[in-house]
Amino acid sequence: MNITELLTSLASGTNAIIRSVASNLNLTASQAFSLLLIPFDGISMSNLAYKLGLDNSTLTRNIQKLEKLHLVKRQADNYDKRVQRVVLTKDGSSLVVLLERHLEEQNHAILDHIDLDTQEHLLTVLEQLSWALDCSREKV
């Protein structure tokens, strides 16, 4: 397999896991991705749209659905009142903890199939890959 095939396979497998975990919690995969990418202090709508690879209008519709579920709220940024930030509500934070716990269980099940020597290097390689992906997206 070449790197494109491997990355496609990895993305597909990861998406399937997140889709399954999200479904068990009555969320869509898109909702789960959004919730997982919102840090404790919130994130600007435009930054979240960029991270998710969505246009702003699509993200706005997705956030409106999460607001109706009382999982997030929007508020003006402390420094620039024109900027809308998305923050997790108490219910949203609790759900993210649950999502992360279920995903961590899946990660442990996956790592059971990988030898210990490889596991030791996996975190470093994944961090480098994530960084490289971010760098390549900035150039586009």
GROMACS .gro file of N, CA and C in nm:
model
  420
    1MET      N    1   0.084  -0.119   0.000
    1MET     CA    2   0.000   0.000   0.000
    1MET      C    3   0.088   0.125   0.000
    2ASN      N    4   0.042   0.227  -0.070
    2ASN     CA    5   0.115   0.353  -0.065
    2ASN      C    6   0.054   0.442   0.044
    3ILE      N    7   0.115   0.557   0.067
    3ILE     CA    8   0.071   0.642   0.177
    3ILE      C    9  -0.072   0.692   0.159
    4THR      N   10  -0.112   0.722   0.037
    4THR     CA   11  -0.250   0.766   0.013
    4THR      C   12  -0.349   0.657   0.051
    5GLU      N   13  -0.321   0.535   0.010
    5GLU     CA   14  -0.410   0.424   0.045
    5GLU      C   15  -0.413   0.402   0.196
    6LEU      N   16  -0.297   0.412   0.261
    6LEU     CA   17  -0.292   0.394   0.406
    6LEU      C   18  -0.367   0.504   0.480
    7LEU      N   19  -0.349   0.629   0.438
    7LEU     CA   20  -0.419   0.739   0.502
    7LEU      C   21  -0.570   0.729   0.480
    8THR      N   22  -0.610   0.688   0.361
    8THR     CA   23  -0.752   0.670   0.333
    8THR      C   24  -0.811   0.559   0.420
    9SER      N   25  -0.738   0.450   0.431
    9SER     CA   26  -0.783   0.340   0.515
    9SER      C   27  -0.791   0.381   0.661
   10LEU      N   28  -0.690   0.453   0.708
   10LEU     CA   29  -0.688   0.502   0.846
   10LEU      C   30  -0.804   0.598   0.872
   11ALA      N   31  -0.827   0.690   0.781
   11ALA     CA   32  -0.938   0.786   0.797
   11ALA      C   33  -1.072   0.713   0.796
   12SER      N   34  -1.087   0.618   0.707
   12SER     CA   35  -1.211   0.541   0.697
   12SER      C   36  -1.237   0.462   0.825
   13GLY      N   37  -1.134   0.396   0.875
   13GLY     CA   38  -1.149   0.318   0.998
   13GLY      C   39  -1.179   0.405   1.118
   14THR      N   40  -1.109   0.518   1.128
   14THR     CA   41  -1.132   0.611   1.239
   14THR      C   42  -1.273   0.669   1.232
   15ASN      N   43  -1.316   0.708   1.113
   15ASN     CA   44  -1.452   0.760   1.097
   15ASN      C   45  -1.557   0.657   1.135
   16ALA      N   46  -1.534   0.532   1.099
   16ALA     CA   47  -1.630   0.427   1.133
   16ALA      C   48  -1.642   0.410   1.284
   17ILE      N   49  -1.529   0.416   1.353
   17ILE     CA   50  -1.531   0.404   1.499
   17ILE      C   51  -1.606   0.522   1.561
   18ILE      N   52  -1.574   0.643   1.518
   18ILE     CA   53  -1.640   0.762   1.573
   18ILE      C   54  -1.788   0.760   1.540
   19ARG      N   55  -1.823   0.719   1.418
   19ARG     CA   56  -1.964   0.710   1.379
   19ARG      C   57  -2.038   0.612   1.470
   20SER      N   58  -1.979   0.498   1.500
   20SER     CA   59  -2.041   0.397   1.584
   20SER      C   60  -2.059   0.447   1.727
   21VAL      N   61  -1.953   0.504   1.783
   21VAL     CA   62  -1.960   0.556   1.920
   21VAL      C   63  -2.062   0.669   1.928
   22ALA      N   64  -2.060   0.758   1.830
   22ALA     CA   65  -2.156   0.870   1.827
   22ALA      C   66  -2.299   0.819   1.821
   23SER      N   67  -2.321   0.721   1.735
   23SER     CA   68  -2.456   0.664   1.720
   23SER      C   69  -2.507   0.607   1.851
   24ASN      N   70  -2.420   0.540   1.925
   24ASN     CA   71  -2.459   0.484   2.055
   24ASN      C   72  -2.497   0.592   2.155
   25LEU      N   73  -2.451   0.714   2.131
   25LEU     CA   74  -2.483   0.827   2.220
   25LEU      C   75  -2.586   0.921   2.156
   26ASN      N   76  -2.654   0.872   2.052
   26ASN     CA   77  -2.758   0.948   1.981
   26ASN      C   78  -2.706   1.077   1.917
   27LEU      N   79  -2.586   1.068   1.864
   27LEU     CA   80  -2.525   1.180   1.792
   27LEU      C   81  -2.490   1.135   1.651
   28THR      N   82  -2.477   1.231   1.562
   28THR     CA   83  -2.422   1.201   1.431
   28THR      C   84  -2.269   1.211   1.442
   29ALA      N   85  -2.201   1.155   1.346
   29ALA     CA   86  -2.054   1.164   1.345
   29ALA      C   87  -2.011   1.310   1.338
   30SER      N   88  -2.080   1.390   1.257
   30SER     CA   89  -2.047   1.531   1.244
   30SER      C   90  -2.061   1.603   1.378
   31GLN      N   91  -2.167   1.571   1.453
   31GLN     CA   92  -2.185   1.632   1.584
   31GLN      C   93  -2.073   1.589   1.679
   32ALA      N   94  -2.036   1.462   1.674
   32ALA     CA   95  -1.928   1.412   1.760
   32ALA      C   96  -1.797   1.481   1.727
   33PHE      N   97  -1.763   1.492   1.599
   33PHE     CA   98  -1.640   1.560   1.559
   33PHE      C   99  -1.640   1.704   1.610
   34SER      N  100  -1.751   1.773   1.594
   34SER     CA  101  -1.760   1.912   1.639
   34SER      C  102  -1.736   1.921   1.789
   35LEU      N  103  -1.806   1.838   1.865
   35LEU     CA  104  -1.792   1.842   2.011
   35LEU      C  105  -1.649   1.811   2.055
   36LEU      N  106  -1.588   1.712   1.991
   36LEU     CA  107  -1.453   1.671   2.028
   36LEU      C  108  -1.348   1.778   1.999
   37LEU      N  109  -1.377   1.867   1.905
   37LEU     CA  110  -1.280   1.970   1.867
   37LEU      C  111  -1.298   2.102   1.942
   38ILE      N  112  -1.398   2.109   2.030
   38ILE     CA  113  -1.420   2.233   2.106
   38ILE      C  114  -1.342   2.223   2.237
   39PRO      N  115  -1.238   2.307   2.254
   39PRO     CA  116  -1.161   2.303   2.379
   39PRO      C  117  -1.242   2.361   2.495
   40PHE      N  118  -1.191   2.341   2.617
   40PHE     CA  119  -1.266   2.383   2.736
   40PHE      C  120  -1.297   2.532   2.737
   41ASP      N  121  -1.211   2.614   2.675
   41ASP     CA  122  -1.235   2.758   2.674
   41ASP      C  123  -1.305   2.805   2.546
   42GLY      N  124  -1.349   2.711   2.464
   42GLY     CA  125  -1.422   2.744   2.343
   42GLY      C  126  -1.332   2.765   2.224
   43ILE      N  127  -1.395   2.791   2.110
   43ILE     CA  128  -1.323   2.808   1.984
   43ILE      C  129  -1.407   2.899   1.895
   44SER      N  130  -1.342   2.979   1.814
   44SER     CA  131  -1.417   3.066   1.723
   44SER      C  132  -1.486   2.980   1.617
   45MET      N  133  -1.597   3.030   1.570
   45MET     CA  134  -1.672   2.957   1.467
   45MET      C  135  -1.585   2.935   1.343
   46SER      N  136  -1.511   3.037   1.303
   46SER     CA  137  -1.431   3.023   1.181
   46SER      C  138  -1.317   2.923   1.200
   47ASN      N  139  -1.257   2.920   1.318
   47ASN     CA  140  -1.149   2.825   1.345
   47ASN      C  141  -1.205   2.682   1.349
   48LEU      N  142  -1.322   2.663   1.409
   48LEU     CA  143  -1.384   2.531   1.412
   48LEU      C  144  -1.421   2.485   1.271
   49ALA      N  145  -1.474   2.577   1.191
   49ALA     CA  146  -1.508   2.543   1.052
   49ALA      C  147  -1.382   2.497   0.977
   50TYR      N  148  -1.271   2.567   0.998
   50TYR     CA  149  -1.145   2.530   0.933
   50TYR      C  150  -1.100   2.391   0.977
   51LYS      N  151  -1.102   2.367   1.108
   51LYS     CA  152  -1.057   2.237   1.160
   51LYS      C  153  -1.142   2.122   1.106
   52LEU      N  154  -1.271   2.148   1.089
   52LEU     CA  155  -1.362   2.043   1.040
   52LEU      C  156  -1.364   2.035   0.888
   53GLY      N  157  -1.306   2.133   0.821
   53GLY     CA  158  -1.308   2.135   0.675
   53GLY      C  159  -1.446   2.168   0.620
   54LEU      N  160  -1.520   2.254   0.692
   54LEU     CA  161  -1.656   2.291   0.652
   54LEU      C  162  -1.661   2.439   0.617
   55ASP      N  163  -1.758   2.477   0.533
   55ASP     CA  164  -1.778   2.619   0.513
   55ASP      C  165  -1.859   2.672   0.633
   56ASN      N  166  -1.854   2.804   0.651
   56ASN     CA  167  -1.915   2.864   0.770
   56ASN      C  168  -2.066   2.840   0.778
   57SER      N  169  -2.135   2.841   0.665
   57SER     CA  170  -2.280   2.822   0.668
   57SER      C  171  -2.317   2.680   0.712
   58THR      N  172  -2.241   2.582   0.668
   58THR     CA  173  -2.266   2.444   0.711
   58THR      C  174  -2.240   2.429   0.860
   59LEU      N  175  -2.129   2.487   0.907
   59LEU     CA  176  -2.099   2.479   1.050
   59LEU      C  177  -2.209   2.548   1.131
   60THR      N  178  -2.257   2.662   1.084
   60THR     CA  179  -2.362   2.733   1.158
   60THR      C  180  -2.485   2.645   1.175
   61ARG      N  181  -2.526   2.575   1.070
   61ARG     CA  182  -2.641   2.483   1.081
   61ARG      C  183  -2.612   2.372   1.182
   62ASN      N  184  -2.491   2.317   1.177
   62ASN     CA  185  -2.454   2.210   1.270
   62ASN      C  186  -2.454   2.259   1.415
   63ILE      N  187  -2.401   2.378   1.437
   63ILE     CA  188  -2.396   2.435   1.572
   63ILE      C  189  -2.537   2.466   1.622
   64GLN      N  190  -2.624   2.512   1.533
   64GLN     CA  191  -2.763   2.538   1.574
   64GLN      C  192  -2.830   2.410   1.626
   65LYS      N  193  -2.801   2.298   1.561
   65LYS     CA  194  -2.858   2.170   1.607
   65LYS      C  195  -2.802   2.132   1.744
   66LEU      N  196  -2.672   2.155   1.764
   66LEU     CA  197  -2.612   2.126   1.895
   66LEU      C  198  -2.664   2.220   2.003
   67GLU      N  199  -2.696   2.343   1.964
   67GLU     CA  200  -2.755   2.437   2.061
   67GLU      C  201  -2.894   2.390   2.103
   68LYS      N  202  -2.971   2.341   2.008
   68LYS     CA  203  -3.105   2.289   2.041
   68LYS      C  204  -3.099   2.170   2.136
   69LEU      N  205  -2.988   2.095   2.130
   69LEU     CA  206  -2.967   1.982   2.220
   69LEU      C  207  -2.904   2.027   2.353
   70HIS      N  208  -2.880   2.158   2.366
   70HIS     CA  209  -2.821   2.218   2.487
   70HIS      C  210  -2.680   2.164   2.516
   71LEU      N  211  -2.605   2.136   2.407
   71LEU     CA  212  -2.469   2.084   2.422
   71LEU      C  213  -2.364   2.192   2.403
   72VAL      N  214  -2.398   2.297   2.330
   72VAL     CA  215  -2.307   2.410   2.309
   72VAL      C  216  -2.386   2.540   2.317
   73LYS      N  217  -2.311   2.648   2.331
   73LYS     CA  218  -2.371   2.781   2.319
   73LYS      C  219  -2.271   2.871   2.249
   74ARG      N  220  -2.322   2.973   2.186
   74ARG     CA  221  -2.236   3.070   2.120
   74ARG      C  222  -2.232   3.196   2.204
   75GLN      N  223  -2.115   3.259   2.206
   75GLN     CA  224  -2.101   3.384   2.278
   75GLN      C  225  -1.997   3.470   2.209
   76ALA      N  226  -2.006   3.598   2.233
   76ALA     CA  227  -1.909   3.691   2.173
   76ALA      C  228  -1.772   3.668   2.236
   77ASP      N  229  -1.670   3.679   2.154
   77ASP     CA  230  -1.533   3.666   2.201
   77ASP      C  231  -1.501   3.779   2.299
   78ASN      N  232  -1.420   3.751   2.399
   78ASN     CA  233  -1.384   3.852   2.500
   78ASN      C  234  -1.306   3.969   2.441
   79TYR      N  235  -1.227   3.944   2.336
   79TYR     CA  236  -1.140   4.048   2.281
   79TYR      C  237  -1.199   4.115   2.157
   80ASP      N  238  -1.272   4.039   2.078
   80ASP     CA  239  -1.331   4.094   1.956
   80ASP      C  240  -1.477   4.052   1.952
   81LYS      N  241  -1.564   4.143   1.986
   81LYS     CA  242  -1.707   4.113   2.000
   81LYS      C  243  -1.771   4.070   1.867
   82ARG      N  244  -1.704   4.094   1.755
   82ARG     CA  245  -1.757   4.049   1.626
   82ARG      C  246  -1.740   3.899   1.606
   83VAL      N  247  -1.646   3.840   1.681
   83VAL     CA  248  -1.615   3.698   1.668
   83VAL      C  249  -1.706   3.617   1.759
   84GLN      N  250  -1.772   3.518   1.701
   84GLN     CA  251  -1.856   3.426   1.778
   84GLN      C  252  -1.773   3.305   1.819
   85ARG      N  253  -1.776   3.273   1.948
   85ARG     CA  254  -1.708   3.155   2.001
   85ARG      C  255  -1.812   3.051   2.036
   86VAL      N  256  -1.777   2.925   2.014
   86VAL     CA  257  -1.860   2.813   2.054
   86VAL      C  258  -1.799   2.755   2.179
   87VAL      N  259  -1.880   2.737   2.282
   87VAL     CA  260  -1.833   2.676   2.406
   87VAL      C  261  -1.927   2.562   2.443
   88LEU      N  262  -1.870   2.464   2.509
   88LEU     CA  263  -1.950   2.351   2.555
   88LEU      C  264  -2.032   2.393   2.677
   89THR      N  265  -2.154   2.346   2.685
   89THR     CA  266  -2.233   2.362   2.806
   89THR      C  267  -2.191   2.252   2.904
   90LYS      N  268  -2.251   2.256   3.020
   90LYS     CA  269  -2.223   2.150   3.119
   90LYS      C  270  -2.261   2.014   3.061
   91ASP      N  271  -2.379   2.007   2.997
   91ASP     CA  272  -2.421   1.881   2.934
   91ASP      C  273  -2.327   1.841   2.822
   92GLY      N  274  -2.282   1.939   2.744
   92GLY     CA  275  -2.189   1.912   2.636
   92GLY      C  276  -2.056   1.859   2.687
   93SER      N  277  -2.005   1.919   2.795
   93SER     CA  278  -1.880   1.873   2.853
   93SER      C  279  -1.892   1.730   2.905
   94SER      N  280  -2.004   1.700   2.968
   94SER     CA  281  -2.027   1.563   3.018
   94SER      C  282  -2.031   1.464   2.904
   95LEU      N  283  -2.095   1.503   2.795
   95LEU     CA  284  -2.105   1.414   2.679
   95LEU      C  285  -1.969   1.394   2.615
   96VAL      N  286  -1.887   1.497   2.610
   96VAL     CA  287  -1.752   1.484   2.553
   96VAL      C  288  -1.669   1.387   2.637
   97VAL      N  289  -1.682   1.395   2.769
   97VAL     CA  290  -1.610   1.301   2.856
   97VAL      C  291  -1.653   1.159   2.824
   98LEU      N  292  -1.782   1.138   2.805
   98LEU     CA  293  -1.834   1.005   2.772
   98LEU      C  294  -1.784   0.960   2.634
   99LEU      N  295  -1.788   1.049   2.537
   99LEU     CA  296  -1.736   1.019   2.403
   99LEU      C  297  -1.589   0.978   2.411
  100GLU      N  298  -1.511   1.057   2.480
  100GLU     CA  299  -1.368   1.028   2.491
  100GLU      C  300  -1.343   0.896   2.562
  101ARG      N  301  -1.423   0.866   2.663
  101ARG     CA  302  -1.407   0.739   2.735
  101ARG      C  303  -1.433   0.621   2.641
  102HIS      N  304  -1.541   0.629   2.563
  102HIS     CA  305  -1.573   0.521   2.469
  102HIS      C  306  -1.466   0.509   2.360
  103LEU      N  307  -1.417   0.623   2.312
  103LEU     CA  308  -1.312   0.619   2.209
  103LEU      C  309  -1.182   0.563   2.266
  104GLU      N  310  -1.152   0.596   2.391
  104GLU     CA  311  -1.033   0.542   2.456
  104GLU      C  312  -1.042   0.389   2.467
  105GLU      N  313  -1.160   0.338   2.498
  105GLU     CA  314  -1.180   0.193   2.504
  105GLU      C  315  -1.152   0.131   2.367
  106GLN      N  316  -1.200   0.196   2.262
  106GLN     CA  317  -1.175   0.147   2.126
  106GLN      C  318  -1.025   0.150   2.096
  107ASN      N  319  -0.958   0.258   2.139
  107ASN     CA  320  -0.814   0.269   2.115
  107ASN      C  321  -0.738   0.155   2.183
  108HIS      N  322  -0.777   0.122   2.305
  108HIS     CA  323  -0.710   0.012   2.375
  108HIS      C  324  -0.732  -0.121   2.302
  109ALA      N  325  -0.852  -0.141   2.251
  109ALA     CA  326  -0.880  -0.263   2.176
  109ALA      C  327  -0.795  -0.270   2.049
  110ILE      N  328  -0.774  -0.156   1.985
  110ILE     CA  329  -0.691  -0.151   1.864
  110ILE      C  330  -0.545  -0.180   1.900
  111LEU      N  331  -0.497  -0.116   2.007
  111LEU     CA  332  -0.357  -0.133   2.046
  111LEU      C  333  -0.325  -0.276   2.087
  112ASP      N  334  -0.425  -0.352   2.127
  112ASP     CA  335  -0.403  -0.493   2.160
  112ASP      C  336  -0.350  -0.572   2.040
  113HIS      N  337  -0.370  -0.519   1.920
  113HIS     CA  338  -0.327  -0.587   1.797
  113HIS      C  339  -0.189  -0.538   1.749
  114ILE      N  340  -0.128  -0.449   1.828
  114ILE     CA  341   0.000  -0.391   1.787
  114ILE      C  342   0.104  -0.424   1.894
  115ASP      N  343   0.221  -0.472   1.849
  115ASP     CA  344   0.324  -0.512   1.946
  115ASP      C  345   0.375  -0.391   2.025
  116LEU      N  346   0.429  -0.417   2.143
  116LEU     CA  347   0.470  -0.312   2.236
  116LEU      C  348   0.578  -0.220   2.179
  117ASP      N  349   0.672  -0.276   2.104
  117ASP     CA  350   0.778  -0.192   2.045
  117ASP      C  351   0.718  -0.088   1.950
  118THR      N  352   0.622  -0.129   1.871
  118THR     CA  353   0.558  -0.037   1.778
  118THR      C  354   0.474   0.067   1.853
  119GLN      N  355   0.404   0.023   1.958
  119GLN     CA  356   0.324   0.116   2.038
  119GLN      C  357   0.408   0.229   2.096
  120GLU      N  358   0.532   0.198   2.135
  120GLU     CA  359   0.619   0.299   2.193
  120GLU      C  360   0.646   0.414   2.096
  121HIS      N  361   0.650   0.385   1.967
  121HIS     CA  362   0.681   0.487   1.867
  121HIS      C  363   0.556   0.547   1.803
  122LEU      N  364   0.443   0.485   1.827
  122LEU     CA  365   0.320   0.526   1.759
  122LEU      C  366   0.280   0.669   1.792
  123LEU      N  367   0.285   0.708   1.917
  123LEU     CA  368   0.243   0.843   1.957
  123LEU      C  369   0.328   0.949   1.887
  124THR      N  370   0.459   0.927   1.883
  124THR     CA  371   0.548   1.022   1.817
  124THR      C  372   0.516   1.032   1.668
  125VAL      N  373   0.498   0.920   1.605
  125VAL     CA  374   0.468   0.919   1.461
  125VAL      C  375   0.334   0.987   1.434
  126LEU      N  376   0.233   0.960   1.516
  126LEU     CA  377   0.102   1.022   1.496
  126LEU      C  378   0.107   1.173   1.520
  127GLU      N  379   0.185   1.217   1.618
  127GLU     CA  380   0.201   1.361   1.641
  127GLU      C  381   0.267   1.427   1.520
  128GLN      N  382   0.369   1.364   1.466
  128GLN     CA  383   0.437   1.419   1.349
  128GLN      C  384   0.344   1.421   1.227
  129LEU      N  385   0.266   1.315   1.211
  129LEU     CA  386   0.172   1.308   1.100
  129LEU      C  387   0.066   1.416   1.113
  130SER      N  388   0.013   1.435   1.233
  130SER     CA  389  -0.088   1.538   1.256
  130SER      C  390  -0.032   1.676   1.224
  131TRP      N  391   0.090   1.702   1.270
  131TRP     CA  392   0.155   1.829   1.243
  131TRP      C  393   0.174   1.849   1.092
  132ALA      N  394   0.220   1.746   1.024
  132ALA     CA  395   0.243   1.755   0.880
  132ALA      C  396   0.112   1.779   0.804
  133LEU      N  397   0.006   1.714   0.847
  133LEU     CA  398  -0.124   1.736   0.785
  133LEU      C  399  -0.169   1.881   0.804
  134ASP      N  400  -0.151   1.934   0.925
  134ASP     CA  401  -0.187   2.074   0.950
  134ASP      C  402  -0.105   2.168   0.862
  135CYS      N  403   0.024   2.139   0.849
  135CYS     CA  404   0.111   2.222   0.764
  135CYS      C  405   0.065   2.219   0.619
  136SER      N  406   0.030   2.102   0.570
  136SER     CA  407  -0.009   2.091   0.429
  136SER      C  408  -0.144   2.158   0.405
  137ARG      N  409  -0.232   2.158   0.503
  137ARG     CA  410  -0.361   2.225   0.488
  137ARG      C  411  -0.345   2.376   0.483
  138GLU      N  412  -0.247   2.430   0.555
  138GLU     CA  413  -0.223   2.573   0.557
  138GLU      C  414  -0.179   2.625   0.421
  139LYS      N  415  -0.111   2.540   0.343
  139LYS     CA  416  -0.060   2.581   0.211
  139LYS      C  417  -0.169   2.583   0.106
  140VAL      N  418  -0.279   2.509   0.131
  140VAL     CA  419  -0.385   2.498   0.030
  140VAL      C  420  -0.468   2.623   0.027
   0.00000   0.00000   0.00000
